[in-house]
Amino acid sequence: MENGPRNTLSAIHRDLGDMRNRELSQMLKQQQRTDSEYTKARAVGKLFNARILASSSKKALIVVLLIAFASSYLMALQGGTLPYIIEHLATIGAELLVSVLSLTAVTVLLYASRMRSGTRRGTLVAVVCIFAALYVYDHGERFEEHGFYNILVFLVIYIPLNVVLATLYVLWMNIHNFPAYFAVATLVFSASICVALHQYRIIFDHGLFGELQYLSNECNWVGPNIPLFDLLPAGTQNFWAGSMH
């Protein structure tokens, strides 16, 4: 008879222990679920903050590049007499090149990086407005105001450069192992350029139409010559020099 109550008490203790263990297990699971949700929330928050920071950094970079584009182009508009232009031609060319490279960097960011459509549209509008303002400011065709020629030179550099960069980007995104193909093509192209330049240097002193041009009392070439312009396709220089015929 004594074993009966004792067994009953043991069973009650076991049941209480099982209930306590289940409660503890549920509490532990709930705590783990809460911790998991908190960790996910923190991860989402960090990702959101990182995206905001990246977006802000891109916007700041675009603003800096647009300022560099506009300011360097304005500096390239310096004008004066013919001797002044000749003396400062290298400076003007460098400033115009900085302007081209700055706008090229903006262009590459627009199509090669993730960006909100509003930011992309705003950048395009800003570029158009800056171009229009620069054209209105100076579109002259004289030594004092030579903005029209600056625009021509700017576009002659900017358009081919960005066509090449955009083409390379498309090929890089769509062709497997494109860097290897590009390296091989670059080596072949460089070798072809070296061979062509060597040939052009050999025939350089033959003059126009194969006639010798080194005459006494005339202006003769002094020093080594690298005829890079001969690498251009026939008729390319007619754009600004006109045809010989």
PDB file of C-alpha atoms in Angstrom, residues 19-234:
ATOM      1  CA  MET A  19       5.822  20.187 -18.440  1.00  0.00           C
ATOM      2  CA  ARG A  20       8.722  22.293 -17.172  1.00  0.00           C
ATOM      3  CA  ASN A  21      10.994  20.888 -19.880  1.00  0.00           C
ATOM      4  CA  ARG A  22       8.391  21.573 -22.583  1.00  0.00           C
ATOM      5  CA  GLU A  23       7.945  25.122 -21.329  1.00  0.00           C
ATOM      6  CA  LEU A  24      11.693  25.649 -21.264  1.00  0.00           C
ATOM      7  CA  SER A  25      11.981  24.192 -24.758  1.00  0.00           C
ATOM      8  CA  GLN A  26       9.242  26.478 -26.062  1.00  0.00           C
ATOM      9  CA  MET A  27      10.845  29.468 -24.374  1.00  0.00           C
ATOM     10  CA  LEU A  28      14.206  28.539 -25.913  1.00  0.00           C
ATOM     11  CA  LYS A  29      12.661  28.182 -29.379  1.00  0.00           C
ATOM     12  CA  GLN A  30      10.896  31.506 -28.974  1.00  0.00           C
ATOM     13  CA  GLN A  31      14.159  33.139 -27.917  1.00  0.00           C
ATOM     14  CA  GLN A  32      15.965  31.610 -30.905  1.00  0.00           C
ATOM     15  CA  ARG A  33      13.181  32.827 -33.229  1.00  0.00           C
ATOM     16  CA  THR A  34      13.440  36.308 -31.728  1.00  0.00           C
ATOM     17  CA  ASP A  35      17.223  36.290 -32.062  1.00  0.00           C
ATOM     18  CA  SER A  36      16.929  35.123 -35.670  1.00  0.00           C
ATOM     19  CA  GLU A  37      14.436  37.851 -36.525  1.00  0.00           C
ATOM     20  CA  TYR A  38      16.655  40.428 -34.816  1.00  0.00           C
ATOM     21  CA  THR A  39      19.687  39.207 -36.777  1.00  0.00           C
ATOM     22  CA  LYS A  40      17.736  39.365 -40.051  1.00  0.00           C
ATOM     23  CA  ALA A  41      16.524  42.855 -39.206  1.00  0.00           C
ATOM     24  CA  ARG A  42      20.077  43.972 -38.490  1.00  0.00           C
ATOM     25  CA  ALA A  43      21.300  42.413 -41.754  1.00  0.00           C
ATOM     26  CA  VAL A  44      18.536  44.134 -43.722  1.00  0.00           C
ATOM     27  CA  GLY A  45      19.332  47.403 -41.986  1.00  0.00           C
ATOM     28  CA  LYS A  46      23.023  47.099 -42.799  1.00  0.00           C
ATOM     29  CA  LEU A  47      22.233  46.248 -46.426  1.00  0.00           C
ATOM     30  CA  PHE A  48      19.855  49.189 -46.675  1.00  0.00           C
ATOM     31  CA  ASN A  49      22.426  51.534 -45.170  1.00  0.00           C
ATOM     32  CA  ALA A  50      25.102  50.181 -47.514  1.00  0.00           C
ATOM     33  CA  ARG A  51      22.859  50.786 -50.525  1.00  0.00           C
ATOM     34  CA  ILE A  52      22.098  54.302 -49.360  1.00  0.00           C
ATOM     35  CA  LEU A  53      25.810  54.951 -48.863  1.00  0.00           C
ATOM     36  CA  ALA A  54      26.642  53.513 -52.294  1.00  0.00           C
ATOM     37  CA  SER A  55      23.903  55.567 -53.931  1.00  0.00           C
ATOM     38  CA  SER A  56      25.076  58.719 -52.166  1.00  0.00           C
ATOM     39  CA  SER A  57      28.671  58.004 -53.171  1.00  0.00           C
ATOM     40  CA  LYS A  58      27.672  57.586 -56.826  1.00  0.00           C
ATOM     41  CA  LYS A  59      25.697  60.817 -56.763  1.00  0.00           C
ATOM     42  CA  ALA A  60      28.619  62.666 -55.194  1.00  0.00           C
ATOM     43  CA  LEU A  61      31.009  61.180 -57.768  1.00  0.00           C
ATOM     44  CA  ILE A  62      28.721  62.199 -60.636  1.00  0.00           C
ATOM     45  CA  VAL A  63      28.496  65.755 -59.281  1.00  0.00           C
ATOM     46  CA  VAL A  64      32.299  65.970 -58.981  1.00  0.00           C
ATOM     47  CA  LEU A  65      32.763  64.639 -62.527  1.00  0.00           C
ATOM     48  CA  LEU A  66      30.197  67.058 -63.957  1.00  0.00           C
ATOM     49  CA  ILE A  67      31.939  69.956 -62.221  1.00  0.00           C
ATOM     50  CA  ALA A  68      35.286  68.778 -63.622  1.00  0.00           C
ATOM     51  CA  PHE A  69      33.745  68.445 -67.088  1.00  0.00           C
ATOM     52  CA  ALA A  70      32.242  71.948 -67.085  1.00  0.00           C
ATOM     53  CA  SER A  71      35.160  73.752 -65.402  1.00  0.00           C
ATOM     54  CA  SER A  72      37.863  72.169 -67.574  1.00  0.00           C
ATOM     55  CA  TYR A  73      35.842  72.914 -70.714  1.00  0.00           C
ATOM     56  CA  LEU A  74      35.453  76.534 -69.615  1.00  0.00           C
ATOM     57  CA  MET A  75      39.202  76.809 -69.028  1.00  0.00           C
ATOM     58  CA  ALA A  76      39.806  75.429 -72.525  1.00  0.00           C
ATOM     59  CA  LEU A  77      37.827  78.359 -73.955  1.00  0.00           C
ATOM     60  CA  GLN A  78      40.631  80.818 -73.177  1.00  0.00           C
ATOM     61  CA  GLY A  79      41.307  82.894 -76.266  1.00  0.00           C
ATOM     62  CA  GLY A  80      43.439  85.699 -77.576  1.00  0.00           C
ATOM     63  CA  THR A  81      45.749  86.458 -80.452  1.00  0.00           C
ATOM     64  CA  LEU A  82      47.282  83.790 -82.685  1.00  0.00           C
ATOM     65  CA  PRO A  83      50.637  83.827 -80.825  1.00  0.00           C
ATOM     66  CA  TYR A  84      48.757  83.404 -77.528  1.00  0.00           C
ATOM     67  CA  ILE A  85      46.800  80.425 -78.883  1.00  0.00           C
ATOM     68  CA  ILE A  86      49.966  78.806 -80.211  1.00  0.00           C
ATOM     69  CA  GLU A  87      51.769  79.344 -76.909  1.00  0.00           C
ATOM     70  CA  HIS A  88      48.925  77.877 -74.841  1.00  0.00           C
ATOM     71  CA  LEU A  89      47.765  75.215 -77.310  1.00  0.00           C
ATOM     72  CA  ALA A  90      49.075  72.330 -75.183  1.00  0.00           C
ATOM     73  CA  THR A  91      47.290  73.677 -72.092  1.00  0.00           C
ATOM     74  CA  ILE A  92      44.044  74.146 -73.998  1.00  0.00           C
ATOM     75  CA  GLY A  93      44.300  70.614 -75.390  1.00  0.00           C
ATOM     76  CA  ALA A  94      44.967  69.125 -71.938  1.00  0.00           C
ATOM     77  CA  GLU A  95      41.990  70.969 -70.424  1.00  0.00           C
ATOM     78  CA  LEU A  96      39.740  69.778 -73.252  1.00  0.00           C
ATOM     79  CA  LEU A  97      40.971  66.209 -72.781  1.00  0.00           C
ATOM     80  CA  VAL A  98      40.182  66.362 -69.047  1.00  0.00           C
ATOM     81  CA  SER A  99      36.699  67.555 -69.956  1.00  0.00           C
ATOM     82  CA  VAL A 100      36.209  64.647 -72.366  1.00  0.00           C
ATOM     83  CA  LEU A 101      37.452  62.070 -69.856  1.00  0.00           C
ATOM     84  CA  SER A 102      35.235  63.479 -67.088  1.00  0.00           C
ATOM     85  CA  LEU A 103      32.083  63.240 -69.202  1.00  0.00           C
ATOM     86  CA  THR A 104      33.181  59.797 -70.408  1.00  0.00           C
ATOM     87  CA  ALA A 105      33.405  58.628 -66.794  1.00  0.00           C
ATOM     88  CA  VAL A 106      29.868  59.911 -66.184  1.00  0.00           C
ATOM     89  CA  THR A 107      28.651  58.118 -69.308  1.00  0.00           C
ATOM     90  CA  VAL A 108      30.204  54.812 -68.231  1.00  0.00           C
ATOM     91  CA  LEU A 109      28.641  55.133 -64.774  1.00  0.00           C
ATOM     92  CA  LEU A 110      25.216  55.616 -66.346  1.00  0.00           C
ATOM     93  CA  TYR A 111      25.190  52.300 -68.202  1.00  0.00           C
ATOM     94  CA  ALA A 112      27.672  50.152 -66.257  1.00  0.00           C
ATOM     95  CA  SER A 113      26.536  50.660 -62.647  1.00  0.00           C
ATOM     96  CA  ARG A 114      23.304  50.135 -60.753  1.00  0.00           C
ATOM     97  CA  MET A 115      21.478  53.362 -60.326  1.00  0.00           C
ATOM     98  CA  ARG A 116      17.959  54.592 -59.770  1.00  0.00           C
ATOM     99  CA  SER A 117      16.171  55.648 -62.931  1.00  0.00           C
ATOM    100  CA  GLY A 118      15.528  59.074 -61.420  1.00  0.00           C
ATOM    101  CA  THR A 119      19.254  59.597 -60.828  1.00  0.00           C
ATOM    102  CA  ARG A 120      20.022  58.462 -64.366  1.00  0.00           C
ATOM    103  CA  ARG A 121      17.432  60.783 -65.904  1.00  0.00           C
ATOM    104  CA  GLY A 122      18.565  63.684 -63.723  1.00  0.00           C
ATOM    105  CA  THR A 123      22.185  63.158 -64.811  1.00  0.00           C
ATOM    106  CA  LEU A 124      21.215  63.132 -68.494  1.00  0.00           C
ATOM    107  CA  VAL A 125      19.225  66.341 -68.066  1.00  0.00           C
ATOM    108  CA  ALA A 126      22.160  67.963 -66.256  1.00  0.00           C
ATOM    109  CA  VAL A 127      24.571  66.997 -69.061  1.00  0.00           C
ATOM    110  CA  VAL A 128      22.267  68.418 -71.746  1.00  0.00           C
ATOM    111  CA  CYS A 129      21.793  71.650 -69.776  1.00  0.00           C
ATOM    112  CA  ILE A 130      25.544  72.054 -69.227  1.00  0.00           C
ATOM    113  CA  PHE A 131      26.240  71.467 -72.916  1.00  0.00           C
ATOM    114  CA  ALA A 132      23.595  73.992 -73.931  1.00  0.00           C
ATOM    115  CA  ALA A 133      24.942  76.585 -71.479  1.00  0.00           C
ATOM    116  CA  LEU A 134      28.519  76.086 -72.718  1.00  0.00           C
ATOM    117  CA  TYR A 135      27.409  76.439 -76.332  1.00  0.00           C
ATOM    118  CA  VAL A 136      25.510  79.633 -75.591  1.00  0.00           C
ATOM    119  CA  TYR A 137      28.456  80.986 -73.617  1.00  0.00           C
ATOM    120  CA  ASP A 138      30.937  80.532 -76.469  1.00  0.00           C
ATOM    121  CA  HIS A 139      30.336  79.182 -79.959  1.00  0.00           C
ATOM    122  CA  GLY A 140      32.632  81.580 -81.791  1.00  0.00           C
ATOM    123  CA  GLU A 141      34.952  80.812 -84.695  1.00  0.00           C
ATOM    124  CA  ARG A 142      37.763  83.288 -83.948  1.00  0.00           C
ATOM    125  CA  PHE A 143      40.970  83.165 -81.934  1.00  0.00           C
ATOM    126  CA  GLU A 144      39.376  85.258 -79.196  1.00  0.00           C
ATOM    127  CA  GLU A 145      36.261  83.046 -79.035  1.00  0.00           C
ATOM    128  CA  HIS A 146      36.763  79.557 -80.433  1.00  0.00           C
ATOM    129  CA  GLY A 147      33.992  77.603 -78.707  1.00  0.00           C
ATOM    130  CA  PHE A 148      32.681  76.144 -81.979  1.00  0.00           C
ATOM    131  CA  TYR A 149      36.029  74.468 -82.698  1.00  0.00           C
ATOM    132  CA  ASN A 150      36.238  73.277 -79.097  1.00  0.00           C
ATOM    133  CA  ILE A 151      32.901  71.524 -79.485  1.00  0.00           C
ATOM    134  CA  LEU A 152      34.050  69.870 -82.720  1.00  0.00           C
ATOM    135  CA  VAL A 153      37.275  68.607 -81.165  1.00  0.00           C
ATOM    136  CA  PHE A 154      35.382  67.511 -78.042  1.00  0.00           C
ATOM    137  CA  LEU A 155      32.909  65.442 -80.076  1.00  0.00           C
ATOM    138  CA  VAL A 156      35.625  64.036 -82.353  1.00  0.00           C
ATOM    139  CA  ILE A 157      37.286  62.560 -79.243  1.00  0.00           C
ATOM    140  CA  TYR A 158      34.218  61.826 -77.103  1.00  0.00           C
ATOM    141  CA  ILE A 159      32.031  59.969 -79.615  1.00  0.00           C
ATOM    142  CA  PRO A 160      34.579  57.389 -80.902  1.00  0.00           C
ATOM    143  CA  LEU A 161      35.969  56.850 -77.397  1.00  0.00           C
ATOM    144  CA  ASN A 162      32.554  56.099 -75.912  1.00  0.00           C
ATOM    145  CA  VAL A 163      31.499  53.933 -78.848  1.00  0.00           C
ATOM    146  CA  VAL A 164      34.605  51.806 -78.247  1.00  0.00           C
ATOM    147  CA  LEU A 165      34.035  51.644 -74.479  1.00  0.00           C
ATOM    148  CA  ALA A 166      30.353  50.748 -74.862  1.00  0.00           C
ATOM    149  CA  THR A 167      31.224  48.042 -77.404  1.00  0.00           C
ATOM    150  CA  LEU A 168      33.865  46.580 -75.095  1.00  0.00           C
ATOM    151  CA  TYR A 169      31.382  46.594 -72.213  1.00  0.00           C
ATOM    152  CA  VAL A 170      28.736  44.747 -74.236  1.00  0.00           C
ATOM    153  CA  LEU A 171      31.291  42.172 -75.408  1.00  0.00           C
ATOM    154  CA  TRP A 172      32.631  41.749 -71.874  1.00  0.00           C
ATOM    155  CA  MET A 173      29.127  41.096 -70.542  1.00  0.00           C
ATOM    156  CA  ASN A 174      28.180  38.615 -73.270  1.00  0.00           C
ATOM    157  CA  ILE A 175      31.366  36.740 -74.229  1.00  0.00           C
ATOM    158  CA  HIS A 176      32.977  34.207 -71.929  1.00  0.00           C
ATOM    159  CA  ASN A 177      36.714  34.776 -71.349  1.00  0.00           C
ATOM    160  CA  PHE A 178      36.517  38.070 -73.216  1.00  0.00           C
ATOM    161  CA  PRO A 179      39.610  39.540 -71.413  1.00  0.00           C
ATOM    162  CA  ALA A 180      41.760  36.759 -72.929  1.00  0.00           C
ATOM    163  CA  TYR A 181      40.392  37.402 -76.432  1.00  0.00           C
ATOM    164  CA  PHE A 182      40.872  41.119 -75.940  1.00  0.00           C
ATOM    165  CA  ALA A 183      44.489  40.655 -74.839  1.00  0.00           C
ATOM    166  CA  VAL A 184      45.263  38.568 -77.950  1.00  0.00           C
ATOM    167  CA  ALA A 185      43.530  41.096 -80.213  1.00  0.00           C
ATOM    168  CA  THR A 186      45.465  43.940 -78.556  1.00  0.00           C
ATOM    169  CA  LEU A 187      48.781  42.176 -79.161  1.00  0.00           C
ATOM    170  CA  VAL A 188      47.927  41.553 -82.826  1.00  0.00           C
ATOM    171  CA  PHE A 189      46.749  45.141 -83.290  1.00  0.00           C
ATOM    172  CA  SER A 190      49.879  46.552 -81.616  1.00  0.00           C
ATOM    173  CA  ALA A 191      52.132  44.431 -83.812  1.00  0.00           C
ATOM    174  CA  SER A 192      50.273  45.640 -86.908  1.00  0.00           C
ATOM    175  CA  ILE A 193      50.672  49.268 -85.792  1.00  0.00           C
ATOM    176  CA  CYS A 194      54.413  48.808 -85.255  1.00  0.00           C
ATOM    177  CA  VAL A 195      54.868  47.249 -88.699  1.00  0.00           C
ATOM    178  CA  ALA A 196      52.822  50.001 -90.367  1.00  0.00           C
ATOM    179  CA  LEU A 197      54.721  52.782 -88.561  1.00  0.00           C
ATOM    180  CA  HIS A 198      58.037  51.226 -89.564  1.00  0.00           C
ATOM    181  CA  GLN A 199      56.961  51.235 -93.206  1.00  0.00           C
ATOM    182  CA  TYR A 200      55.672  54.816 -93.011  1.00  0.00           C
ATOM    183  CA  ARG A 201      58.968  55.994 -91.487  1.00  0.00           C
ATOM    184  CA  ILE A 202      60.868  54.399 -94.352  1.00  0.00           C
ATOM    185  CA  ILE A 203      58.836  56.219 -97.029  1.00  0.00           C
ATOM    186  CA  PHE A 204      58.382  59.447 -95.043  1.00  0.00           C
ATOM    187  CA  ASP A 205      61.010  61.448 -96.956  1.00  0.00           C
ATOM    188  CA  HIS A 206      59.546  60.486-100.336  1.00  0.00           C
ATOM    189  CA  GLY A 207      57.136  63.401-100.077  1.00  0.00           C
ATOM    190  CA  LEU A 208      53.717  63.802-101.673  1.00  0.00           C
ATOM    191  CA  PHE A 209      52.993  61.504-104.625  1.00  0.00           C
ATOM    192  CA  GLY A 210      56.419  59.858-104.291  1.00  0.00           C
ATOM    193  CA  GLU A 211      58.394  63.050-105.017  1.00  0.00           C
ATOM    194  CA  LEU A 212      61.365  64.015-102.853  1.00  0.00           C
ATOM    195  CA  GLN A 213      60.522  67.052-100.742  1.00  0.00           C
ATOM    196  CA  TYR A 214      63.890  67.744 -99.071  1.00  0.00           C
ATOM    197  CA  LEU A 215      64.953  70.796-101.077  1.00  0.00           C
ATOM    198  CA  SER A 216      67.566  73.402-100.264  1.00  0.00           C
ATOM    199  CA  ASN A 217      66.294  76.667 -98.807  1.00  0.00           C
ATOM    200  CA  GLU A 218      63.057  74.930 -97.856  1.00  0.00           C
ATOM    201  CA  CYS A 219      61.609  73.841 -94.515  1.00  0.00           C
ATOM    202  CA  ASN A 220      62.986  70.368 -93.791  1.00  0.00           C
ATOM    203  CA  TRP A 221      62.078  67.884 -91.075  1.00  0.00           C
ATOM    204  CA  VAL A 222      64.612  67.766 -88.248  1.00  0.00           C
ATOM    205  CA  GLY A 223      64.941  64.803 -85.886  1.00  0.00           C
ATOM    206  CA  PRO A 224      63.080  61.476 -85.710  1.00  0.00           C
ATOM    207  CA  ASN A 225      59.539  61.260 -86.970  1.00  0.00           C
ATOM    208  CA  ILE A 226      56.642  59.011 -85.956  1.00  0.00           C
ATOM    209  CA  PRO A 227      53.931  59.582 -88.615  1.00  0.00           C
ATOM    210  CA  LEU A 228      50.922  58.637 -86.477  1.00  0.00           C
ATOM    211  CA  PHE A 229      48.531  60.537 -88.748  1.00  0.00           C
ATOM    212  CA  ASP A 230      49.359  58.124 -91.570  1.00  0.00           C
ATOM    213  CA  LEU A 231      47.632  55.403 -89.543  1.00  0.00           C
ATOM    214  CA  LEU A 232      44.282  57.141 -90.032  1.00  0.00           C
ATOM    215  CA  PRO A 233      42.043  55.880 -92.859  1.00  0.00           C
ATOM    216  CA  ALA A 234      42.343  57.735 -96.154  1.00  0.00           C
TER     217      ALA A 234
END
